[in-house]
C-alpha cells in the first residue's frame, strides 16, 4: 500500500506526526509537501495528492489543513477521488467501510494528535464493506 501525504502550512506540524505514525506502522509513503511552514494554498496540495491517487501511483492519500475542510473540498474535485473529512476515529472507519474513501482529510487545528493517530489507525484497519454500499458509491459521479 502506497500512501501520498500532503498538507498546507496549517497542517505542516501535524503532518510530521502523521509521517512518523506511518513510518512506525510500516507504511510506504511520500511526503508531497509543503516542506516548511511558509504560507501555501491548500488546493495545490490537495490536487497533487488527488491526482497521484486517481492516477494509481498511490493507493490512498492523507491530507491535512486547518479544518480538513479545504483539502477535502479540493481533493474531491479530482475525478475518482472520494476524500472524507474524518473529524474523529469513527468517521475514519465509516469513510472506508461505507464510502470506500481513498483520501482521508484531517484537521490540524481541531483534532489533537491522539485523535489523528487513532483516526489513521481506524482508517487503515477498515475495509470497504461493499454490498449495498457498492451501489451507492457507484452513483457518486460528476453530474454537471
Ligand atoms: C489556512 O489558514 C486555512 O484556511 C486552511 O488550513 C484550511 O483550514 C482551509 O480549509
Coordinates of C-alpha atoms and ligand atoms in Angstrom, one line a residue:
X1 CA 0.0 0.0 0.0
X2 CA 1.5 3.3 -1.1
X3 CA 0.3 6.5 0.6
X4 CA 0.6 10.1 -0.7
X5 CA 0.6 12.7 2.1
X6 CA 0.4 16.5 2.0
X7 CA -0.9 19.4 3.9
X8 CA -0.9 23.2 3.8
X9 CA 1.0 25.4 6.2
X10 CA -1.7 25.0 8.9
X11 CA -1.3 21.2 8.7
X12 CA 2.5 21.2 8.4
X13 CA 3.3 20.4 12.1
X14 CA 0.5 17.8 12.4
X15 CA 1.8 16.3 9.1
X16 CA 5.0 15.5 10.9
X17 CA 3.1 13.3 13.4
X18 CA 1.3 11.6 10.5
X19 CA 4.5 10.8 8.8
X20 CA 6.0 9.5 12.0
X21 CA 3.0 7.3 12.6
X22 CA 3.1 5.9 9.0
X23 CA 6.8 5.2 9.4
X24 CA 6.2 3.5 12.7
X25 CA 3.5 1.3 11.3
X26 CA 5.5 0.2 8.3
X27 CA 3.5 2.1 5.6
X28 CA 5.2 3.2 2.4
X29 CA 4.6 6.9 1.8
X30 CA 5.6 10.0 0.0
X31 CA 5.5 13.5 1.6
X32 CA 4.2 15.7 -1.2
X33 CA 4.8 18.8 0.8
X34 CA 4.9 21.5 1.8
X35 CA 8.4 21.3 3.4
X36 CA 8.2 24.4 5.6
X37 CA 5.6 26.4 7.4
X38 CA 5.6 29.1 4.8
X39 CA 2.0 30.0 3.7
X40 CA 0.7 28.0 0.8
X41 CA -2.6 27.3 -0.8
X42 CA -4.3 24.1 0.2
X43 CA -5.9 23.4 -3.2
X44 CA -2.4 23.0 -4.8
X45 CA -1.5 20.2 -2.3
X46 CA -4.9 18.5 -2.3
X47 CA -4.7 18.3 -6.1
X48 CA -1.2 16.8 -6.0
X49 CA -2.4 14.0 -3.7
X50 CA -5.7 13.6 -5.5
X51 CA -4.1 13.3 -8.9
X52 CA -1.5 10.9 -7.7
X53 CA -4.1 8.6 -6.1
X54 CA -6.5 8.9 -9.1
X55 CA -3.7 8.0 -11.5
X56 CA -3.0 4.8 -9.5
X57 CA 0.5 5.9 -8.4
X58 CA -0.6 5.7 -4.8
X59 CA -3.3 3.6 -3.2
X60 CA -4.6 6.2 -0.8
X61 CA -4.0 9.7 0.4
X62 CA -3.7 11.6 3.6
X63 CA -4.4 15.4 3.6
X64 CA -4.3 18.0 6.4
X65 CA -5.2 21.6 6.7
X66 CA -6.5 23.8 9.5
X67 CA -10.0 22.3 9.5
X68 CA -9.6 19.5 6.9
X69 CA -12.5 21.1 5.0
X70 CA -10.5 22.9 2.4
X71 CA -8.4 19.9 1.4
X72 CA -11.4 17.7 1.3
X73 CA -13.4 20.0 -1.0
X74 CA -10.4 20.5 -3.3
X75 CA -9.4 16.8 -3.5
X76 CA -13.0 15.8 -4.3
X77 CA -12.7 17.9 -7.5
X78 CA -10.3 15.2 -8.9
X79 CA -12.3 12.5 -10.8
X80 CA -12.1 9.2 -8.9
X81 CA -11.3 10.8 -5.6
X82 CA -13.5 10.1 -2.6
X83 CA -12.0 12.3 0.1
X84 CA -13.5 12.1 3.5
X85 CA -13.1 14.6 6.3
X86 CA -12.5 12.4 9.4
X87 CA -13.4 14.5 12.4
X88 CA -12.9 11.6 14.7
X89 CA -11.8 7.9 14.5
X90 CA -15.3 6.7 13.9
X91 CA -15.6 8.8 10.9
X92 CA -12.4 7.3 9.6
X93 CA -13.7 3.8 10.0
X94 CA -17.0 4.6 8.3
X95 CA -15.4 6.5 5.5
X96 CA -13.6 3.3 4.5
X97 CA -16.4 0.8 5.3
X98 CA -19.3 2.7 3.7
X99 CA -17.9 5.2 1.3
X100 CA -14.7 3.4 0.1
X101 CA -13.0 6.8 0.6
X102 CA -9.5 6.8 -0.8
X103 CA -8.3 10.1 0.8
X104 CA -8.6 10.9 4.5
X105 CA -8.7 14.6 5.4
X106 CA -7.7 15.6 8.9
X107 CA -7.9 18.8 10.9
X108 CA -4.7 20.1 12.3
X109 CA -6.4 22.8 14.4
X110 CA -9.4 21.0 15.8
X111 CA -8.1 17.4 16.3
X112 CA -5.4 16.6 18.8
X113 CA -2.5 14.3 17.9
X114 CA -4.1 11.3 19.6
X115 CA -7.3 11.7 17.6
X116 CA -5.3 12.0 14.4
X117 CA -3.4 8.8 15.2
X118 CA -6.5 6.9 16.2
X119 CA -8.2 8.1 13.0
X120 CA -5.2 6.8 11.0
X121 CA -5.3 3.5 12.8
X122 CA -9.0 3.1 12.1
X123 CA -8.6 4.1 8.5
X124 CA -6.0 1.5 7.8
X125 CA -7.8 -1.2 9.8
X126 CA -11.1 -0.8 8.0
X127 CA -12.0 -2.2 4.5
X128 CA -14.9 -1.3 2.2
X129 CA -17.9 -3.4 3.0
X130 CA -19.3 -3.5 -0.5
X131 CA -22.9 -4.8 -0.7
X132 CA -25.4 -2.0 -0.6
X133 CA -22.6 0.5 -0.2
X134 CA -21.2 -0.5 -3.6
X135 CA -24.3 0.6 -5.5
X136 CA -24.3 3.9 -3.6
X137 CA -20.6 4.6 -4.2
X138 CA -21.0 3.8 -7.9
X139 CA -23.7 6.5 -8.1
X140 CA -21.2 9.2 -6.9
X141 CA -20.4 10.7 -10.3
X142 CA -19.9 14.3 -11.6
X143 CA -23.3 15.4 -12.8
X144 CA -22.8 18.8 -14.4
Ligands
LIG1 C1 -5.5 28.3 6.4 O1 -5.4 29.4 7.3 C2 -6.8 27.6 6.5 O2 -7.8 28.3 5.9 C3 -6.7 26.2 5.9 O3 -5.8 25.5 6.5 C4 -8.0 25.3 5.9 O4 -8.5 25.2 7.2 C5 -9.0 25.6 4.9 O5 -10.0 24.9 4.8

